[in-house]
Amino acid sequence: MKNVRVHLGERSYTIRIGADALGDIGKVCQRHFRGARAIVVTDTNVAPLYAGKTLASLTAAGVQASLFRIPAGEASKSMRQLSRILDKMASLRLDRGCGAVALGGGVVGDITGFAAAVFLRGVPYVQAPTTLLAQVDSAVGGKTAIDHRLGKNLVGAFHQPIAVVSDTSSLKTLPEREFRAGLAEVVKHAAIADPRLFSFLEKNEALILERDEGVMGRIVASNCRIKARVVEHDEREAGLRQILNFGHTLGHAVEALAGYSSELLHGEAIAVGMSAAGRISCAMGRCAPGDVERLTALLDRFGLPTNMEEPPGLAVLKRLLASDKKTRRGSPRFVLMRRIGEVEPGIEVSPRLWRGALAG
Ligand code: NAD
Ligand code: GLY
């Protein structure tokens, strides 16, 4: 078992990473939920796979837990599902000593974290991520949200979990496409902050795609360390944390264009967005072409898209980017590459470069 600590003063917490880590979730919750009661929020795909193991561990540790399912998929990051979760929390009469467990991917993690942030003005919650994307990214850092019809993640709060329990064995049941989409966030962390991790990914493609337990444990832990160090410096995204949005400016635009549907998963959209940001960095003379080629080659080897065959017109892109949270005074900001392992946030980019960069 590997432990990564996120140092945030009184909001500090530990990320436990390892095969069968879910078996320990009861002990973790018992330590943190004084009231010894919990709601376990999960989705309809994850429930039959991991709810039994989670509830057994909670019960064995003396934590009285109620399971609550939401439909699987991005559409569940909605006001309707939030309201259902809050109704359940209220009917269980949870108090501030009780808590929530988010058992699932980024969708379950984001909405459960948000429900925990607003219920009784804040109750504790534990992230138990079961997708690669959630283990390396969304479960760490305290960003919680639901979507709004005018934009993704428009309604949310910063609310740190009190612990993260990442069971790397759960990666084995992930559908292939979801696993590969998670690899996009792994490549993102390496590209923004860790050239050694980037080389490790290049050298270990086969073991990674086989989901080798040892290699995946190491990858999840290094990604959590990278994210933890960034969040420790800038919890509320006033500066440094913006680097985690590498690939997200155009990535969110293409994700919105696909209607947040299974046509394009979040990680796939970010892979297109990172490749486009790399090409823009190159066109603006900020990064050597060789580094951008390494980035797109690695994404390609992981089976991720790196361009759009038919990018939308400029007017559509402008409209999509206008509702992005990274847009300031009407002008979208980009995180651009300097080299593998180093990026620069907050850069304005001429709209004439956007469309061509997406096309590749
Ligand atoms: P997801 O939660 O929809 O999970 C993907 C699919 O895999 C779902 O169908 C789910 O039911 C299924 N699944 C989950 N675990 C499984 C397992 N172990 N075995 C089999 N199936 C499993 O999607 P995601 O990719 O995990 O997360 C995407 C969401 O995360 C988006 O809403 C995005 O905005 C959000 N996100 C948040 C942050 C943050 O910092 N809060 C960062 C990145 C992404
Ligand atoms: N996934 C971006 C962030 O947590 O800031």
Coordinates of C-alpha atoms and ligand atoms in Angstrom, one line a residue:
M1 CA 0.0 0.0 0.0
K2 CA 1.3 3.5 -0.9
N3 CA 0.3 6.6 1.0
V4 CA 0.5 10.1 -0.4
R5 CA -0.2 13.0 2.0
V6 CA -1.9 16.2 0.8
H7 CA -0.7 19.0 3.1
L8 CA -3.4 21.6 3.5
G9 CA -3.2 22.6 7.2
E10 CA -6.3 21.4 9.0
R11 CA -7.7 20.2 5.7
S12 CA -4.8 17.8 5.1
Y13 CA -5.6 14.2 4.2
T14 CA -4.0 10.9 3.0
I15 CA -4.5 9.1 -0.3
R16 CA -4.2 5.3 0.2
I17 CA -3.3 3.5 -3.0
G18 CA -3.1 -0.2 -3.5
A19 CA -4.7 -3.5 -4.6
D20 CA -7.7 -4.2 -2.5
A21 CA -7.5 -0.8 -0.7
L22 CA -11.3 -0.8 -0.5
G23 CA -11.1 -3.5 2.1
D24 CA -9.7 -0.9 4.5
I25 CA -12.4 1.8 3.8
G26 CA -14.3 0.8 7.0
K27 CA -11.3 1.6 9.2
V28 CA -10.7 4.9 7.4
C29 CA -14.3 6.0 7.8
Q30 CA -14.5 4.8 11.4
R31 CA -11.5 7.0 12.2
H32 CA -13.0 10.1 10.6
F33 CA -16.8 9.8 10.9
R34 CA -17.4 10.4 14.6
G35 CA -21.1 9.6 14.2
A36 CA -20.3 6.2 12.7
R37 CA -23.0 6.6 10.0
A38 CA -22.5 7.1 6.3
I39 CA -24.2 7.3 2.9
V40 CA -22.3 5.5 0.2
V41 CA -23.1 7.1 -3.2
T42 CA -22.3 5.1 -6.3
D43 CA -23.6 4.5 -9.8
T44 CA -25.5 1.8 -11.5
N45 CA -22.4 0.2 -13.1
V46 CA -20.2 0.4 -10.0
A47 CA -22.7 -0.8 -7.5
P48 CA -22.8 -4.5 -8.6
L49 CA -19.0 -4.6 -8.8
Y50 CA -17.8 -2.8 -5.6
A51 CA -20.7 -1.9 -3.3
G52 CA -20.6 -5.3 -1.6
K53 CA -16.9 -5.1 -0.7
T54 CA -17.3 -1.5 0.5
L55 CA -20.4 -2.1 2.6
A56 CA -18.8 -5.2 4.2
S57 CA -15.7 -3.2 5.2
L58 CA -17.8 -0.4 6.6
T59 CA -20.0 -2.8 8.6
A60 CA -17.0 -4.7 9.9
A61 CA -15.6 -1.4 11.2
G62 CA -18.9 -0.6 12.9
V63 CA -20.0 2.1 10.5
Q64 CA -23.7 2.0 9.6
A65 CA -23.9 2.6 5.9
S66 CA -26.7 3.2 3.4
L67 CA -26.2 2.7 -0.3
F68 CA -27.5 5.2 -2.8
R69 CA -27.3 4.7 -6.6
I70 CA -27.4 7.3 -9.4
P71 CA -27.6 6.4 -13.0
A72 CA -24.1 5.9 -14.6
G73 CA -22.9 8.7 -16.9
E74 CA -22.2 12.4 -17.1
A75 CA -25.9 13.3 -17.3
S76 CA -26.1 12.5 -13.6
K77 CA -24.0 15.5 -12.7
S78 CA -27.3 17.3 -12.5
M79 CA -29.4 19.4 -10.1
R80 CA -32.0 16.5 -10.2
Q81 CA -29.5 13.9 -8.9
L82 CA -28.0 16.3 -6.4
S83 CA -31.4 16.9 -5.0
R84 CA -32.0 13.1 -4.7
I85 CA -28.7 12.7 -2.8
L86 CA -29.6 15.6 -0.5
D87 CA -33.1 14.2 0.1
K88 CA -31.5 10.9 1.1
M89 CA -28.9 12.6 3.4
A90 CA -31.7 14.5 5.1
S91 CA -33.9 11.4 5.5
L92 CA -31.0 9.5 7.0
R93 CA -30.6 12.5 9.5
L94 CA -26.9 12.6 8.9
D95 CA -25.2 15.2 11.1
R96 CA -21.8 16.8 10.8
G97 CA -20.1 13.8 12.5
C98 CA -21.5 11.5 9.8
G99 CA -20.2 11.5 6.2
A100 CA -20.5 10.4 2.6
V101 CA -18.4 8.0 0.6
A102 CA -18.1 8.6 -3.2
L103 CA -17.6 5.1 -4.7
G104 CA -17.1 5.5 -8.5
G105 CA -15.6 7.6 -11.2
G106 CA -15.3 11.3 -11.5
V107 CA -19.1 11.8 -12.0
V108 CA -19.9 10.2 -8.6
G109 CA -16.9 11.9 -7.0
D110 CA -17.8 15.4 -8.2
I111 CA -21.5 15.2 -7.3
T112 CA -21.1 13.5 -3.9
G113 CA -18.3 15.9 -3.0
F114 CA -20.6 18.8 -3.9
A115 CA -23.5 17.3 -1.9
A116 CA -21.1 16.9 1.1
A117 CA -20.0 20.6 0.6
V118 CA -23.6 22.0 0.8
F119 CA -25.4 19.6 3.2
L120 CA -25.4 21.2 6.6
R121 CA -22.9 23.7 5.2
G122 CA -20.4 20.9 4.9
V123 CA -20.1 17.3 6.1
P124 CA -17.0 15.1 5.7
Y125 CA -16.6 12.8 2.8
V126 CA -14.2 10.1 1.5
Q127 CA -13.4 9.6 -2.1
A128 CA -13.2 6.0 -3.2
P129 CA -12.3 6.4 -6.9
T130 CA -12.8 3.4 -9.2
T131 CA -11.8 4.8 -12.6
L132 CA -8.2 5.7 -13.6
L133 CA -9.2 9.3 -14.3
A134 CA -10.7 9.6 -10.8
Q135 CA -7.7 7.9 -9.1
V136 CA -5.1 10.1 -10.8
D137 CA -7.1 13.4 -10.9
S138 CA -10.7 14.1 -9.9
A139 CA -10.6 12.4 -6.5
V140 CA -7.7 14.6 -5.3
G141 CA -7.8 18.3 -4.8
G142 CA -11.3 19.1 -3.6
K143 CA -13.0 20.4 -6.8
T144 CA -16.6 19.4 -6.6
A145 CA -19.4 20.3 -9.1
I146 CA -22.4 19.5 -11.1
D147 CA -23.1 20.6 -14.7
H148 CA -25.4 23.4 -15.8
R149 CA -27.2 23.6 -19.1
L150 CA -25.0 26.7 -19.9
G151 CA -21.7 24.9 -19.0
K152 CA -19.9 22.0 -17.5
N153 CA -19.0 22.2 -13.8
L154 CA -20.6 25.6 -13.6
V155 CA -22.1 25.0 -10.1
G156 CA -19.6 23.7 -7.5
A157 CA -17.5 24.3 -4.5
F158 CA -14.0 23.6 -3.2
H159 CA -14.5 20.9 -0.5
Q160 CA -11.5 18.6 0.3
P161 CA -12.2 15.0 1.1
I162 CA -11.0 13.8 4.5
A163 CA -9.4 10.7 2.9
V164 CA -9.0 9.1 -0.6
V165 CA -9.0 5.3 -0.9
S166 CA -7.8 4.2 -4.4
D167 CA -8.2 0.5 -5.0
T168 CA -6.0 -0.2 -8.0
S169 CA -7.6 -3.6 -8.5
S170 CA -10.8 -1.9 -9.5
L171 CA -9.0 -0.7 -12.7
K172 CA -9.3 -4.3 -14.0
T173 CA -13.0 -4.1 -14.7
L174 CA -12.9 -0.7 -16.4
P175 CA -14.0 -0.8 -20.0
E176 CA -11.0 -0.4 -22.4
R177 CA -12.1 3.0 -23.7
E178 CA -12.6 4.4 -20.1
F179 CA -9.1 3.1 -19.1
R180 CA -7.5 4.8 -22.1
A181 CA -9.4 8.1 -21.4
G182 CA -7.9 8.0 -17.9
L183 CA -4.4 7.7 -19.5
A184 CA -5.0 11.2 -21.0
E185 CA -4.9 12.7 -17.5
V186 CA -1.8 10.7 -16.7
V187 CA -0.1 12.0 -19.8
K188 CA -1.3 15.5 -18.8
H189 CA 0.4 15.4 -15.4
A190 CA 3.6 14.1 -16.9
A191 CA 3.6 16.7 -19.7
I192 CA 3.1 19.6 -17.2
A193 CA 5.3 18.6 -14.4
D194 CA 7.4 15.4 -14.7
P195 CA 9.6 14.6 -17.6
R196 CA 10.8 11.4 -15.9
L197 CA 7.2 10.1 -15.6
F198 CA 6.8 11.0 -19.3
S199 CA 9.8 8.8 -20.2
F200 CA 8.5 6.0 -18.0
L201 CA 5.1 6.1 -19.8
E202 CA 6.9 6.0 -23.2
K203 CA 9.0 3.0 -22.1
N204 CA 6.2 1.0 -20.5
E205 CA 3.4 1.2 -22.9
A206 CA 2.8 -2.5 -23.1
L207 CA 2.6 -3.1 -19.3
I208 CA 0.4 0.0 -18.9
L209 CA -2.1 -1.2 -21.5
E210 CA -2.1 -4.7 -19.8
R211 CA -2.9 -2.8 -16.6
D212 CA 0.0 -4.4 -14.7
E213 CA -0.8 -3.9 -11.0
G214 CA 2.7 -2.8 -10.0
V215 CA 3.0 -0.3 -12.8
M216 CA -0.5 1.1 -12.3
G217 CA 0.1 1.5 -8.6
R218 CA 3.3 3.4 -9.3
I219 CA 1.6 5.6 -11.9
V220 CA -1.4 6.4 -9.7
A221 CA 0.9 7.3 -6.8
S222 CA 3.2 9.6 -8.9
N223 CA 0.1 11.3 -10.4
C224 CA -1.3 11.9 -6.9
R225 CA 2.0 13.3 -5.8
I226 CA 2.1 15.8 -8.7
K227 CA -1.5 16.9 -8.1
A228 CA -1.0 17.1 -4.4
R229 CA 2.1 19.4 -4.7
V230 CA 0.2 21.7 -7.1
V231 CA -3.0 21.9 -4.9
E232 CA -0.8 22.5 -1.8
H233 CA 0.6 25.6 -3.4
D234 CA -2.7 26.9 -4.9
E235 CA -5.8 25.2 -3.5
R236 CA -8.2 27.7 -5.0
E237 CA -6.7 28.0 -8.5
A238 CA -5.5 31.6 -8.1
G239 CA -2.3 30.8 -10.1
L240 CA -0.2 27.6 -10.3
R241 CA -3.3 25.2 -10.2
Q242 CA -4.2 26.6 -13.6
I243 CA -1.5 24.4 -15.1
L244 CA -3.8 21.4 -14.4
N245 CA -6.0 22.8 -17.1
F246 CA -3.5 22.0 -19.8
G247 CA -5.6 20.8 -22.8
H248 CA -8.8 21.9 -21.2
T249 CA -9.5 25.2 -23.1
L250 CA -10.1 23.6 -26.5
G251 CA -10.8 20.3 -24.8
H252 CA -13.9 21.6 -23.0
A253 CA -15.0 23.2 -26.3
V254 CA -14.9 19.9 -28.2
E255 CA -16.5 18.1 -25.3
A256 CA -19.3 20.6 -25.3
L257 CA -19.7 20.2 -29.1
A258 CA -20.2 16.5 -28.6
G259 CA -22.9 17.3 -26.0
Y260 CA -20.9 15.6 -23.1
S261 CA -22.0 12.3 -24.6
S262 CA -20.3 9.0 -25.0
E263 CA -19.3 10.2 -28.5
L264 CA -16.3 11.8 -26.9
L265 CA -15.2 11.0 -23.3
H266 CA -13.7 13.7 -21.1
G267 CA -10.2 12.2 -21.3
E268 CA -10.5 11.9 -25.1
A269 CA -11.5 15.6 -25.4
I270 CA -8.5 16.5 -23.2
A271 CA -6.2 14.5 -25.5
V272 CA -7.4 16.5 -28.5
G273 CA -7.1 19.7 -26.4
M274 CA -3.5 19.0 -25.2
S275 CA -2.4 18.2 -28.8
A276 CA -3.9 21.4 -30.0
A277 CA -2.3 23.4 -27.2
G278 CA 1.0 21.8 -28.1
R279 CA 0.6 22.8 -31.7
I280 CA -0.3 26.3 -30.7
S281 CA 2.8 26.5 -28.4
C282 CA 4.9 25.5 -31.4
A283 CA 3.3 27.9 -33.8
M284 CA 3.9 30.7 -31.2
G285 CA 7.5 29.7 -30.9
R286 CA 7.2 28.7 -27.3
C287 CA 8.1 25.1 -27.6
A288 CA 10.3 22.9 -29.9
P289 CA 8.4 20.8 -32.5
G290 CA 10.1 17.6 -31.2
D291 CA 8.4 17.9 -27.8
V292 CA 5.0 18.3 -29.3
E293 CA 5.6 15.3 -31.5
R294 CA 6.5 13.3 -28.4
L295 CA 3.3 14.4 -26.7
T296 CA 1.0 13.5 -29.7
A297 CA 2.9 10.2 -30.3
L298 CA 2.4 9.0 -26.8
L299 CA -1.3 9.9 -26.8
D300 CA -1.6 8.1 -30.1
R301 CA 0.1 5.0 -28.7
F302 CA -2.5 5.0 -25.9
G303 CA -5.2 5.0 -28.6
L304 CA -6.3 8.6 -27.9
P305 CA -7.5 11.1 -30.5
T306 CA -5.1 14.0 -31.2
N307 CA -7.1 16.0 -33.6
M308 CA -10.5 16.7 -35.1
E309 CA -11.2 15.8 -38.7
E310 CA -13.7 18.6 -39.1
P311 CA -13.2 21.2 -36.5
P312 CA -16.1 23.7 -36.0
G313 CA -15.9 27.1 -37.5
L314 CA -14.5 30.1 -35.6
A315 CA -17.9 31.5 -34.6
V316 CA -18.9 28.2 -33.0
L317 CA -15.6 27.9 -31.2
K318 CA -15.9 31.5 -29.9
R319 CA -19.3 30.8 -28.5
L320 CA -18.2 27.6 -26.9
L321 CA -15.1 29.2 -25.4
A322 CA -17.0 32.2 -24.1
S323 CA -18.8 30.0 -21.5
D324 CA -15.5 28.5 -20.3
K325 CA -14.4 29.3 -16.8
K326 CA -10.9 30.0 -18.1
T327 CA -12.2 32.9 -20.2
R328 CA -11.4 36.3 -18.8
R329 CA -12.7 39.6 -20.1
G330 CA -14.1 37.7 -23.1
S331 CA -10.7 36.2 -24.0
P332 CA -10.0 32.5 -23.4
R333 CA -6.8 31.7 -21.7
F334 CA -4.6 28.7 -22.6
V335 CA -2.0 26.7 -20.8
L336 CA 0.9 26.4 -23.3
M337 CA 3.9 24.0 -23.4
R338 CA 7.5 25.1 -22.9
R339 CA 8.9 21.6 -23.0
I340 CA 8.0 18.1 -21.8
G341 CA 7.5 18.7 -18.0
E342 CA 6.9 22.4 -18.1
V343 CA 4.0 24.6 -19.1
E344 CA 2.8 28.2 -18.7
P345 CA -0.8 29.2 -17.8
G346 CA -2.9 32.2 -18.6
I347 CA -1.8 32.8 -22.2
E348 CA -4.0 34.7 -24.7
V349 CA -3.9 33.0 -28.2
S350 CA -5.0 34.6 -31.4
P351 CA -8.3 33.0 -32.6
R352 CA -6.8 32.4 -36.0
L353 CA -4.7 29.6 -34.4
W354 CA -7.5 27.8 -32.7
R355 CA -9.2 26.0 -35.6
G356 CA -6.0 24.9 -37.4
A357 CA -4.6 23.6 -34.1
L358 CA -7.6 21.4 -33.7
A359 CA -7.3 20.0 -37.2
G360 CA -3.7 19.0 -36.6
Ligands
NAD1 P1 -17.5 8.3 -14.9 O1 -17.6 8.6 -13.5 O2 -18.7 8.6 -15.8 O3 -17.0 6.8 -15.1 C1 -16.8 6.3 -16.4 C2 -17.6 5.0 -16.6 O4 -17.0 3.9 -16.0 C3 -19.0 5.0 -16.0 O5 -19.9 4.4 -16.9 C4 -18.9 4.3 -14.7 O6 -20.1 3.7 -14.3 C5 -17.9 3.2 -15.1 N1 -17.0 2.7 -14.0 C6 -16.5 3.4 -13.0 N2 -15.6 2.6 -12.3 C7 -15.7 1.4 -12.9 C8 -15.0 0.2 -12.7 N3 -14.0 0.0 -11.8 N4 -15.3 -0.9 -13.5 C9 -16.2 -0.8 -14.5 N5 -16.9 0.4 -14.8 C10 -16.6 1.4 -14.0 O7 -16.3 9.1 -15.6 P2 -14.8 9.5 -15.2 O8 -14.0 9.5 -16.5 O9 -14.3 8.7 -14.1 O10 -14.9 11.0 -14.7 C11 -15.3 12.0 -15.6 C12 -15.9 13.2 -14.8 O11 -14.8 13.7 -13.9 C13 -16.3 14.4 -15.6 O12 -17.5 14.8 -15.1 C14 -15.2 15.4 -15.3 O13 -15.7 16.7 -15.4 C15 -14.8 15.1 -13.9 N6 -13.5 15.6 -13.5 C16 -13.4 16.2 -12.4 C17 -12.1 16.6 -11.9 C18 -12.0 17.3 -10.6 O14 -10.9 17.8 -10.3 N7 -13.0 17.3 -9.8 C19 -11.0 16.4 -12.7 C20 -11.1 15.7 -13.9 C21 -12.4 15.3 -14.3
GLY2 N1 -8.5 18.8 -12.8 C1 -8.1 20.1 -12.6 C2 -8.0 20.5 -11.1 O1 -8.2 19.8 -10.3 O2 -7.6 21.6 -10.9

